[in-house]
Coordinates of C-alpha atoms in Angstrom, one line a residue:
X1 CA -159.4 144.2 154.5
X2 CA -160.5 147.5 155.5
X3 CA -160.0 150.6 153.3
X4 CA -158.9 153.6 154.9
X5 CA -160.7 156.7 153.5
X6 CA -162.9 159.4 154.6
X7 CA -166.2 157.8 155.5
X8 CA -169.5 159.8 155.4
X9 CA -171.9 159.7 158.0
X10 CA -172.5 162.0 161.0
X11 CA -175.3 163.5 163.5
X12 CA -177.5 165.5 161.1
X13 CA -178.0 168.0 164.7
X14 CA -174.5 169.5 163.7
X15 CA -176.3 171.2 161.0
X16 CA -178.6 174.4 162.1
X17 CA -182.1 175.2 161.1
X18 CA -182.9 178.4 159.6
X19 CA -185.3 181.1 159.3
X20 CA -185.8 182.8 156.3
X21 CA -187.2 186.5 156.4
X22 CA -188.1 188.1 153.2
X23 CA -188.7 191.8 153.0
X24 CA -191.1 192.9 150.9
X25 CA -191.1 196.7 151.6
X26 CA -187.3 197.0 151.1
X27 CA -187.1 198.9 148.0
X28 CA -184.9 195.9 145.8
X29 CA -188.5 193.6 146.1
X30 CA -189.6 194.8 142.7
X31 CA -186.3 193.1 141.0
X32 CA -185.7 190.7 143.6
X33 CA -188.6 188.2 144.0
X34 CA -188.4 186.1 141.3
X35 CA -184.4 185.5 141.1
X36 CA -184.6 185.0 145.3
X37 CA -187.6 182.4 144.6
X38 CA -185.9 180.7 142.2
X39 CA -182.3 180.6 143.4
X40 CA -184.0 179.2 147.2
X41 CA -186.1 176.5 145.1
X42 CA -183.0 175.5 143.5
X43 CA -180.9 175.4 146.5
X44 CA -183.3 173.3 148.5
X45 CA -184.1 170.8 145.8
X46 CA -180.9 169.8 145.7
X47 CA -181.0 169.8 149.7
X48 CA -184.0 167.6 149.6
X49 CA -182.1 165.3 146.8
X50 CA -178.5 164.5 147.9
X51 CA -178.1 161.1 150.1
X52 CA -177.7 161.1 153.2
X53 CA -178.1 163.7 156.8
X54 CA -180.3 166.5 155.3
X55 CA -177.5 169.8 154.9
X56 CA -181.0 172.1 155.8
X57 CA -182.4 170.0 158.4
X58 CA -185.3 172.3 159.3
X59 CA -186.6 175.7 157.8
X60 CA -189.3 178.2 158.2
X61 CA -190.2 181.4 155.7
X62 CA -191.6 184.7 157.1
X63 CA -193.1 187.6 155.1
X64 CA -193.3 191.0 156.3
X65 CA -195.8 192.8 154.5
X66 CA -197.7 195.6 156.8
X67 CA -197.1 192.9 159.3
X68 CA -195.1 189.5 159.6
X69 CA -196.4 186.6 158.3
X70 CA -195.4 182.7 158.8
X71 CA -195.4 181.2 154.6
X72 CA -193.8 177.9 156.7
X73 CA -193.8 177.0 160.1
X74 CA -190.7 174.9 160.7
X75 CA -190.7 171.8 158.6
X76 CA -188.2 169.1 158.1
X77 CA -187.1 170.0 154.4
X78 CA -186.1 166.5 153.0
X79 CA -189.6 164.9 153.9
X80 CA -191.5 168.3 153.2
X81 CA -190.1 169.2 149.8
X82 CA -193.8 169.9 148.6
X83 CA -194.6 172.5 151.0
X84 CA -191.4 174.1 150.6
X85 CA -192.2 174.5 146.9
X86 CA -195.8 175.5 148.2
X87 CA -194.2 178.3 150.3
X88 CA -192.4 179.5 147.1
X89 CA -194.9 179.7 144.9
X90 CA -196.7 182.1 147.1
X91 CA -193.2 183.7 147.7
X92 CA -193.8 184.5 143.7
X93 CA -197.4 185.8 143.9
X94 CA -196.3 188.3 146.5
X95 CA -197.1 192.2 145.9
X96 CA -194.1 193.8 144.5
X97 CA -192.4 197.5 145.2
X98 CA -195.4 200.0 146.6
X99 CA -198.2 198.2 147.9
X100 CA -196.7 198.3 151.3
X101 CA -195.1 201.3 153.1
X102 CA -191.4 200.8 154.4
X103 CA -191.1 200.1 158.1
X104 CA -188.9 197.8 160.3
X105 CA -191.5 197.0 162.7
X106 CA -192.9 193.9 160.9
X107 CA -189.0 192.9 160.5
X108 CA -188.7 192.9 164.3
X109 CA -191.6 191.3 165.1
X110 CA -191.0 188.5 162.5
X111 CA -187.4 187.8 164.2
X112 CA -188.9 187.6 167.9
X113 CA -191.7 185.3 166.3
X114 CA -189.2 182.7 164.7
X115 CA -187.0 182.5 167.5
X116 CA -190.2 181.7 170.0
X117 CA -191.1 179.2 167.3
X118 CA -188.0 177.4 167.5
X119 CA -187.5 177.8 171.5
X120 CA -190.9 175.7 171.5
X121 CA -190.1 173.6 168.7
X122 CA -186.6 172.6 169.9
X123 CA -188.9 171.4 173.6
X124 CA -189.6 168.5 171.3
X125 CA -186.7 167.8 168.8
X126 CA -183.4 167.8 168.9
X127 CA -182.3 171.2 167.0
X128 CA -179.7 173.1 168.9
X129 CA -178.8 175.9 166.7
X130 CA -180.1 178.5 164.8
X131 CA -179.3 180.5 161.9
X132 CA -181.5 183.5 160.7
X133 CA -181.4 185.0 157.3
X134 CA -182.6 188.2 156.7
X135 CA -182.9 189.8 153.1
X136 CA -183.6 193.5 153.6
X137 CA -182.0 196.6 153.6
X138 CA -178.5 198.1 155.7
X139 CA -180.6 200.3 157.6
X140 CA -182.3 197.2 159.9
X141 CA -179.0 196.9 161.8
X142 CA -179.9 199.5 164.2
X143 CA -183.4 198.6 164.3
X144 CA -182.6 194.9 165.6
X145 CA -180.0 196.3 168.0
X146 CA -182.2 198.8 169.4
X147 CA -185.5 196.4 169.8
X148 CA -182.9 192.7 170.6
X149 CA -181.4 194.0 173.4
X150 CA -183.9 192.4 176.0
X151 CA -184.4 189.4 173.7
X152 CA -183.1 185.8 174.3
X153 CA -180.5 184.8 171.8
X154 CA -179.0 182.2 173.6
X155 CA -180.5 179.7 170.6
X156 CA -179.3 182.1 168.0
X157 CA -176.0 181.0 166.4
X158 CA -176.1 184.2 163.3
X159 CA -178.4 186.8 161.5
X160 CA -177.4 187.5 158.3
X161 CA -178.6 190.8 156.9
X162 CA -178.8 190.7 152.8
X163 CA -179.2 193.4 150.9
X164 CA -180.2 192.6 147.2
X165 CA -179.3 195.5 144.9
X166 CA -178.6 195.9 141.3
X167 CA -174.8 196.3 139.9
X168 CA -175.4 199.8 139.2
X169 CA -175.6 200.6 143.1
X170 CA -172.8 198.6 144.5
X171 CA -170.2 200.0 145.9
X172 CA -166.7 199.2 144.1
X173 CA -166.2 197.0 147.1
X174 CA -169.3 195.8 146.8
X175 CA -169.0 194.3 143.7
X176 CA -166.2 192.0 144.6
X177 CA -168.1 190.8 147.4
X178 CA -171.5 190.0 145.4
X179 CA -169.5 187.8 142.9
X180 CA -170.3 184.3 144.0
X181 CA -167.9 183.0 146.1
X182 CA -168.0 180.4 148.8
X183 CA -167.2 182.5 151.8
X184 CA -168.0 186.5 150.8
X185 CA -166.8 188.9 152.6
X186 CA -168.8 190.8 155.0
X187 CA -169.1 193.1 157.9
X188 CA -170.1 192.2 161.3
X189 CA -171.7 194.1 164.0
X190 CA -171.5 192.5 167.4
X191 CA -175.0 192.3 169.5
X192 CA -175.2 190.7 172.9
X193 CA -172.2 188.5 171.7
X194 CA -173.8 187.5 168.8
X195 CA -172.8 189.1 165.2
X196 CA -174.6 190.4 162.6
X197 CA -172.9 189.6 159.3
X198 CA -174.0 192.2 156.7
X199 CA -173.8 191.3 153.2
X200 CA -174.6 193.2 149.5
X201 CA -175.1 191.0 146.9
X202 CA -176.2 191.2 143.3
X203 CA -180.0 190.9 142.3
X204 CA -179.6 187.9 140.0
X205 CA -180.2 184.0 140.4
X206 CA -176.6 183.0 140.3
X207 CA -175.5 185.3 143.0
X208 CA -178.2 184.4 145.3
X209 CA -178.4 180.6 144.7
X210 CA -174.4 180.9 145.8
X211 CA -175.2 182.4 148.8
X212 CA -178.0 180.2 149.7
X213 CA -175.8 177.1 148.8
X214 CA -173.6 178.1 151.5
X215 CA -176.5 176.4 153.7
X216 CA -175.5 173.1 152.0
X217 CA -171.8 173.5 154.0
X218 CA -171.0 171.4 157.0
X219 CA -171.3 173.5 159.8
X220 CA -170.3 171.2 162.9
X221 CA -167.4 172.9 164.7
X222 CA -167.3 170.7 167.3
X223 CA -163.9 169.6 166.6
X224 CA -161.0 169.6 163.7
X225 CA -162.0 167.3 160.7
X226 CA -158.1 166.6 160.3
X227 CA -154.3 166.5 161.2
X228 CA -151.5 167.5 158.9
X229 CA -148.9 165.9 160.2
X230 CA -145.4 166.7 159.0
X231 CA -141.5 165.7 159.9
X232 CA -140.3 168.6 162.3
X233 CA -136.9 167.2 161.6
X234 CA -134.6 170.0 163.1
X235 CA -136.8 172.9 162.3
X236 CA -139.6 172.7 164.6
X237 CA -138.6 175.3 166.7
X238 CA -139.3 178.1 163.2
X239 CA -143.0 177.1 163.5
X240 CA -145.9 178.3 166.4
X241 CA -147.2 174.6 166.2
X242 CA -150.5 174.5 168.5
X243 CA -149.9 171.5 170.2
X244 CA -146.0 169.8 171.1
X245 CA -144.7 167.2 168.8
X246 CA -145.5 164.1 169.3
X247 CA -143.2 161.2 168.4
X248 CA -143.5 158.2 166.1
X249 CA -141.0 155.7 166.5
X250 CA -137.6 157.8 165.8
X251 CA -139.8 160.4 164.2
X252 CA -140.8 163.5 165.8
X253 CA -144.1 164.7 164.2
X254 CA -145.6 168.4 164.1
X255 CA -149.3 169.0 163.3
X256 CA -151.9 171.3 162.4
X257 CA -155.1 171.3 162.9
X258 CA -157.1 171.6 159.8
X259 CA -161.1 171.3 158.6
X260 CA -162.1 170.4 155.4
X261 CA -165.0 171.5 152.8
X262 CA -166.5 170.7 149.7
X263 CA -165.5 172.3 146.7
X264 CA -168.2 170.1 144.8
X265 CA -171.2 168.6 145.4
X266 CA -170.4 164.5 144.2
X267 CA -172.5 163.6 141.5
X268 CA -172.7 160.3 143.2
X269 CA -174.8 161.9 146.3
X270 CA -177.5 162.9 144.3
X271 CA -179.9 160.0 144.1
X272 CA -183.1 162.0 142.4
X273 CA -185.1 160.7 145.5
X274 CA -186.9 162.6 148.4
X275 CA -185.8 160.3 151.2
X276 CA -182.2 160.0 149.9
X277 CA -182.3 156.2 150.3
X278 CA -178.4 155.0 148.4
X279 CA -176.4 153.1 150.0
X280 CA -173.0 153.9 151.9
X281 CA -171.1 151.8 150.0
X282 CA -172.8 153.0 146.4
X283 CA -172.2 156.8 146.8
X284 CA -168.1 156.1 148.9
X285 CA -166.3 153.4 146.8
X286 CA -163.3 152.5 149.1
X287 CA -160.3 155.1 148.5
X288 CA -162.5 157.7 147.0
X289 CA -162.0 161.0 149.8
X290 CA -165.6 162.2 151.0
X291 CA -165.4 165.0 153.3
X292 CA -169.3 165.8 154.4
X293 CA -170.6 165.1 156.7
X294 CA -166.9 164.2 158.8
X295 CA -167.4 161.3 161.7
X296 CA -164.4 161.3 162.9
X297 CA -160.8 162.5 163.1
X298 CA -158.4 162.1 160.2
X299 CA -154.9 161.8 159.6
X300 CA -152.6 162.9 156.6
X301 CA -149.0 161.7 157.4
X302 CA -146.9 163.9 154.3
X303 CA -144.1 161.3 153.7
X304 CA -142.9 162.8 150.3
X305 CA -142.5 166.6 148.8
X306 CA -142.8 166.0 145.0
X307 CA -142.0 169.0 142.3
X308 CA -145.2 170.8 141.5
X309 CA -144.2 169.8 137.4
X310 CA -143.7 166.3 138.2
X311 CA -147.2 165.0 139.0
X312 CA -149.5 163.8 136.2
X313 CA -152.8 164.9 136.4
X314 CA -153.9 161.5 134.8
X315 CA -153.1 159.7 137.9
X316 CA -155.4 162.0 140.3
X317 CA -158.9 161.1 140.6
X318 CA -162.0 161.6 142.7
X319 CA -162.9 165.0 144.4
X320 CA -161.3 167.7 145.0
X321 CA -161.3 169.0 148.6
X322 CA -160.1 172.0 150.3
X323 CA -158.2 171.9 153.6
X324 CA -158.6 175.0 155.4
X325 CA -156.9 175.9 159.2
X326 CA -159.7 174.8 161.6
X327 CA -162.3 176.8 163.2
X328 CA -163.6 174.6 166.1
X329 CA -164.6 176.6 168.7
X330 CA -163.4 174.2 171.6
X331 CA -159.3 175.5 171.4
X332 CA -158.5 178.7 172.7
X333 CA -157.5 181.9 170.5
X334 CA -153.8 181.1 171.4
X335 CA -153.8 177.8 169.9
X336 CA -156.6 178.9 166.9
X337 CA -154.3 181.6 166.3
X338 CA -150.9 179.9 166.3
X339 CA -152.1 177.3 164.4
X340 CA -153.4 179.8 161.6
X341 CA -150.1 181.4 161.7
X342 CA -148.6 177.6 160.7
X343 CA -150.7 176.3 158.0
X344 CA -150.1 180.2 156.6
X345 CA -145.9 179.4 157.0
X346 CA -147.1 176.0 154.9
X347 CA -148.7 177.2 152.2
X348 CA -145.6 180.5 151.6
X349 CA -143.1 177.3 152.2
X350 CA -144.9 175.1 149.3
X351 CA -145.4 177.9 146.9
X352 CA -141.6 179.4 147.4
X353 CA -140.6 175.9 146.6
X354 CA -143.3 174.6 144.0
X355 CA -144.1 171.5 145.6
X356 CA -146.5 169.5 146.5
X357 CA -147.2 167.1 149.7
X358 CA -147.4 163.1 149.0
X359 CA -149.8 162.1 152.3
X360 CA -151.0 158.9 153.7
X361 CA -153.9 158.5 155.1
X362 CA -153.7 156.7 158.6
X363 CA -155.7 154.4 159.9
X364 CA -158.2 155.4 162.9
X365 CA -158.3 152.7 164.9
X366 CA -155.8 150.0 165.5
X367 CA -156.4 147.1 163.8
X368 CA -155.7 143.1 165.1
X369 CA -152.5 141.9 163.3
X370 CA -154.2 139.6 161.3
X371 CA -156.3 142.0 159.2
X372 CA -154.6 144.1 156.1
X373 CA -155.3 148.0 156.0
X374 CA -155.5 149.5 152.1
X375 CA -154.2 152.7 152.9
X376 CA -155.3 156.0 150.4
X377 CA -152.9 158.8 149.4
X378 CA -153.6 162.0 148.5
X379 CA -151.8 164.9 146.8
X380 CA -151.9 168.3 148.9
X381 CA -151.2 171.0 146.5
X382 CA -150.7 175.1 147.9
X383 CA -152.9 177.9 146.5
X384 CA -152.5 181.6 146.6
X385 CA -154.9 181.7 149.0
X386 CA -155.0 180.9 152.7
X387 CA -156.2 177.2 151.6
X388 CA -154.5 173.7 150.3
X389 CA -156.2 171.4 148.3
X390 CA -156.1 167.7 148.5
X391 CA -156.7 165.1 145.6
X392 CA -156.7 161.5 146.0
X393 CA -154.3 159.9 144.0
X394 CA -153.4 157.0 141.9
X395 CA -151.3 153.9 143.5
X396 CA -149.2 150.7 141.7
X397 CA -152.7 148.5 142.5
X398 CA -155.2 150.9 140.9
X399 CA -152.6 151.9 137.6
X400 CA -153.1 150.5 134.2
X401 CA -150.7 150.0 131.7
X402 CA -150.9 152.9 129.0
X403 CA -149.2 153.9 125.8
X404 CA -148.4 157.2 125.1
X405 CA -147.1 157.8 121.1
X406 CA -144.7 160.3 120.8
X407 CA -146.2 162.7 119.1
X408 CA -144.5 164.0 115.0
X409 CA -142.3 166.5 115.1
X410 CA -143.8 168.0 111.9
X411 CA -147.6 167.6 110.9
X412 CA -148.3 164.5 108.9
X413 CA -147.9 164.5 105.3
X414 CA -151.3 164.3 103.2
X415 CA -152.4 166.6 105.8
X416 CA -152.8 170.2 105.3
X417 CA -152.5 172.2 109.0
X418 CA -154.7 174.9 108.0
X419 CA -158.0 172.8 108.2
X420 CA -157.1 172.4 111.5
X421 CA -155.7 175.8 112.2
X422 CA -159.6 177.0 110.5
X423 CA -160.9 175.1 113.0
X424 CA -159.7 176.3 116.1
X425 CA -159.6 179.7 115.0
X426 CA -163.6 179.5 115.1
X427 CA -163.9 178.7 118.4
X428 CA -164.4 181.7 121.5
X429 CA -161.4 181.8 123.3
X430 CA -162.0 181.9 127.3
X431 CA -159.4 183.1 129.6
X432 CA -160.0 180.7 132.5
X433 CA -163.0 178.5 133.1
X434 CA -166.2 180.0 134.5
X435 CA -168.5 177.2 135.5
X436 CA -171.0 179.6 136.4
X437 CA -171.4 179.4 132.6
X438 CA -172.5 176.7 132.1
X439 CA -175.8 174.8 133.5
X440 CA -176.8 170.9 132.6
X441 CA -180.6 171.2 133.5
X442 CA -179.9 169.4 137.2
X443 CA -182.4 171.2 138.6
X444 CA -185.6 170.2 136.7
X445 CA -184.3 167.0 136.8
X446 CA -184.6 166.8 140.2
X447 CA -187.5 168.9 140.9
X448 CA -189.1 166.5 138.6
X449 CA -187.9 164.0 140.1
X450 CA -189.0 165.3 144.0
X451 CA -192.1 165.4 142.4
X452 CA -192.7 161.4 141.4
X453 CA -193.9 158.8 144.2
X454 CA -191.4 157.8 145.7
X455 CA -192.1 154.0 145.0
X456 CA -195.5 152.0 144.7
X457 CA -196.3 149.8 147.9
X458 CA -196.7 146.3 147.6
X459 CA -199.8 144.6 147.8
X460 CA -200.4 143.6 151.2
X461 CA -202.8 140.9 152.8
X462 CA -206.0 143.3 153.5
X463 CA -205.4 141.8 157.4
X464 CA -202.4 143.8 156.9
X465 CA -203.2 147.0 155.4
X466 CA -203.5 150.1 157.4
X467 CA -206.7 151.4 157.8
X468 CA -207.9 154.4 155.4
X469 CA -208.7 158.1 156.3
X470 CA -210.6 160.2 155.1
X471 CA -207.7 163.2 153.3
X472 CA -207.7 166.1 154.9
X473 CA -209.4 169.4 153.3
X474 CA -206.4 171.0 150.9
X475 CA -205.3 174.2 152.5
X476 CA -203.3 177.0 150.9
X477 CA -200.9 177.4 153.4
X478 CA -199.5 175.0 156.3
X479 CA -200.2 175.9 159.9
X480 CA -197.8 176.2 162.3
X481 CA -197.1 173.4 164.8
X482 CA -196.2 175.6 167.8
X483 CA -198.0 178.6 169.5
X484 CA -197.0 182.0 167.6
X485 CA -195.6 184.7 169.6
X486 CA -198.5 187.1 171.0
X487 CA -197.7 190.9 169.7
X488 CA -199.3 194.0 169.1
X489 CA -200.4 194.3 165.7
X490 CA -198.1 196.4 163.8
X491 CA -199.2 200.0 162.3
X492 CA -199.1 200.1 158.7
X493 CA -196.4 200.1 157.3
X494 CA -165.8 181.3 141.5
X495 CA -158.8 174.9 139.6
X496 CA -158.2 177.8 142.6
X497 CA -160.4 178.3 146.1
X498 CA -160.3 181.5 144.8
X499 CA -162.3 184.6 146.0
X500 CA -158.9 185.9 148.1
X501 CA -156.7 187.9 147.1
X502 CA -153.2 187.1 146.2
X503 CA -151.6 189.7 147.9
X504 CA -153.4 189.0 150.8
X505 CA -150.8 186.2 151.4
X506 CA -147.9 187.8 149.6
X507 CA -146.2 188.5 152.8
X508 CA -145.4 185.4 155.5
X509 CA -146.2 185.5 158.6
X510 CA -143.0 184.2 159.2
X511 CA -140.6 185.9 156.8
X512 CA -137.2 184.5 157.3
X513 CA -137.9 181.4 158.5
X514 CA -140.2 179.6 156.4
X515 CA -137.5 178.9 153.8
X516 CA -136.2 176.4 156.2
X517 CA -139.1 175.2 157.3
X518 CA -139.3 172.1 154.6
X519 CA -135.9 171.3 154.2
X520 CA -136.1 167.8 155.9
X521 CA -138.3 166.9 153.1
X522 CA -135.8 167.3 150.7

């Protein structure tokens, strides 16, 4: 019997390393160091902690001071979660506002530094990308185009420029954009074909640690994570599908092309160990949808269109995942954009109509006769925002029988309603549910848990047992395994994806023929 699900396992290389730069003369240091150390420290602890392909496979901290400084050479961040938190305790101790005049020639330096340490370290490993974060001030943009223009970027995937500032001196625009948010919005500044995404975000540990967390993302755009494939029936001529329909037995089937992300980290992942050692089948119970890291290409064949108020939400289960129009970087802007322009036409057509999508998931490979596919199914449901969001849902096998009393039509006699109405009148009444709000002490269990042995070795035969060494004299800060770069020394110096807009979507791309465009699932 083979389950068909979304299976987890993929080349850890998809994922980029990154370089941290940190700022110090930027005016924001003052009020920035200790939420920036502590929303990295939490980011990367649970990095270090959740099964499987590290998300941050390699990283490396520079300080610029009255010059740059290397706090961490490049170091794989799962098996090097102690000098990591080395690195950020001296992050902490770091001068604050003053001590150092404000200059970008340390900033530049420190960029042409890391990118020679990673053009020697990739010699020997198998890194391909990089990503470089910057968290300094608006003003460096010019700097690095000026003094970047010679330099070799080839390796160099994106700089990201943050600026840190405090609520009071955000721009009204600004403010939206510093509220966490999985993708913020951002402006980008082409340089040598490479752009610098500019960003302004709040100077507090939530905001940061949401930023940093988008590290913990798959980033492999190699190829779509999954096809939505959908009857045409007699209206596939109203949609700019990407690629011609393709037929399945009298069937005629359009797709779109579609990659998926987290919207939560699973529980499950988390093991509370350094080296991530759980089992496949522990942390990916057959049926249950897991969408990082992606091996291969999957298939959602919608065979049903079911009203929006007709699906229990006791019969949904697992993880939440949102589909998204894909971004791989091997179609062409025709097809990327055409493709966009459907899955837009989708989501206007659901929400017009309040429904949602009943989808199987098809097997990948063709099976011999004799074996039996368990097939999942999955509830895509629209958004007002450009996303959909899938849901695995409950089948005849998995269902238990359940009794549901009708409830009184009056309150019961012998008991007086205004206990009850006391009661609820004392609690705070939110809104909608922030889960920024609330915080389950994760982290310190897991740092304390990065912080244990992993496990005791057994006693070995003393033929058998490696030879000793003298340890190594403790130093106070790793040295770095490549070569630095040779320079002049410097003179002194938030159930929705949300975060979009609804009226960003108010208008179809397709106005007067996306009514049509579901009928055949009538």
């Amino acid at each position: 019997m083979h389950p068909v699900g979304f299976p987890a396992a993929k080349a850890p290389s998809q994922q980029p390393s990154r370089i941290l730069i940190v700022d110090v003369t930027s005016p924001s240091w003052t009020n920035t160091c200790s939420v920036l150390s502590e929303a990295l420290e939490n980011t990367l602890c649970l990095a270090c902690s959740l099964a499987g392909p590290c998300r941050v496979p390699l990283l490396s901290v520079y300080v610029v001071q009255d010059q740059q400084e290397c706090l961490l050479p490049f170091v794989q961040v799962k098996e090097g979660f102690a000098r990591v938190q080395t690195c950020i305790s001296e992050l902490r101790s770091l001068p604050r506002e003053g001590c150092f005049p404000q200059g970008g020639n340390g900033v530049v330096q420190a960029v042409q530094d890391g990118l020679q340490q990673f053009k020697q370290y990739s010699k020997h490993t198998a890194a391909a990308a990089l990503e470089l974060t910057l968290q300094s001030g608006k003003e460096m943009v010019k700097q690095l185009e000026k003094k970047l223009k010679d330099v070799d970027l080839v390796s160099l995937r994106r700089m990201q420029i943050i600026e840190v500032l405090k609520r009071d001196f955000l721009e009204p625009e600004g403010v939206e954009q510093s509220t966490p948010a999985e993708e913020p919005s951002s402006d980008d500044i082409a340089i040598l074909g490479m752009d610098i995404d500019v960003q302004t975000v709040e100077d507090n540990v939530i905001s940061l640690e949401m930023l940093f967390k988008t590290w913990l993302h798959d980033y492999g755009t190699d190829r779509e994570q999954l096809h939505l494939l959908l009857p045409s029936g007699g209206f596939g001529h109203l949609l700019a599908v990407s690629s011609p329909p393709r037929c399945r037995g009298n069937l005629y089937v359009m797709c779109l092309k579609c990659d998926l992300q987290e919207r939560l980290l699973d529980p499950a992942l988390l093991s509370g160990t350094a080296d991530g050692t759980v089992r496949t089948a522990d942390v990916n119970p057959p049926c249950q949808l897991a969408a990082w890291p992606a091996t291969a290409l999957y298939k959602l064949r919608v065979v049903k269109a079911l009203k929006s108020e007709g699906v229990c939400e006791s019969v949904l289960y697992g993880l939440p995942f949102i589909i998204k129009p894909t971004s791989c970087w091997q179609l062409d802007w025709d097809e990327l954009e055409t493709n966009q322009h459907s899955f837009h036409a989708l989501c206007h057509s659901l929400l017009k109509r309040n429904w949602m999508l009943l989808a199987k998931c098809e097997p990948q490979n063709t099976s011999p006769s004799w074996n039996i596919t368990v097939h999942s199914y999955y509830i895509v449901v629209p958004s007002d925002s450009a996303t959909l969001l899938v849901k695995a849902v409950a089948v005849r096998e998995l269902l238990l029988p359940s009794a549901f009393p009708a409830l009184l039509a009056e309150h019961p006699e012998g008991v007086s309603p205004r206990n009850t109405q006391c009661a609820l009148n004392s609690l705070e009444v939110e809104v909608t549910y922030n889960p920024l709000h609330l915080k389950n002490n994760l982290y310190k269990y897991l740092k304390s848990m990065l912080h244990r042995p992993t496990h005791r070795q057994q006693a070995q035969p003393r033929e058998q047992r490696p030879e000793r060494h003298q340890p190594k004299q403790h130093q106070s800060r790793a040295k770095a395994t490549v070569a630095p770069l040779l320079m002049a020394p410097s003179p002194v110096q938030v159930f929705r994806p949300a975060a979009v807009r609804r009226d960003s979507c108010e208008h179809s791309l397709l106005p007067e023929e996306d009514d049509g465009f579901l009928q055949v699932l009538q």
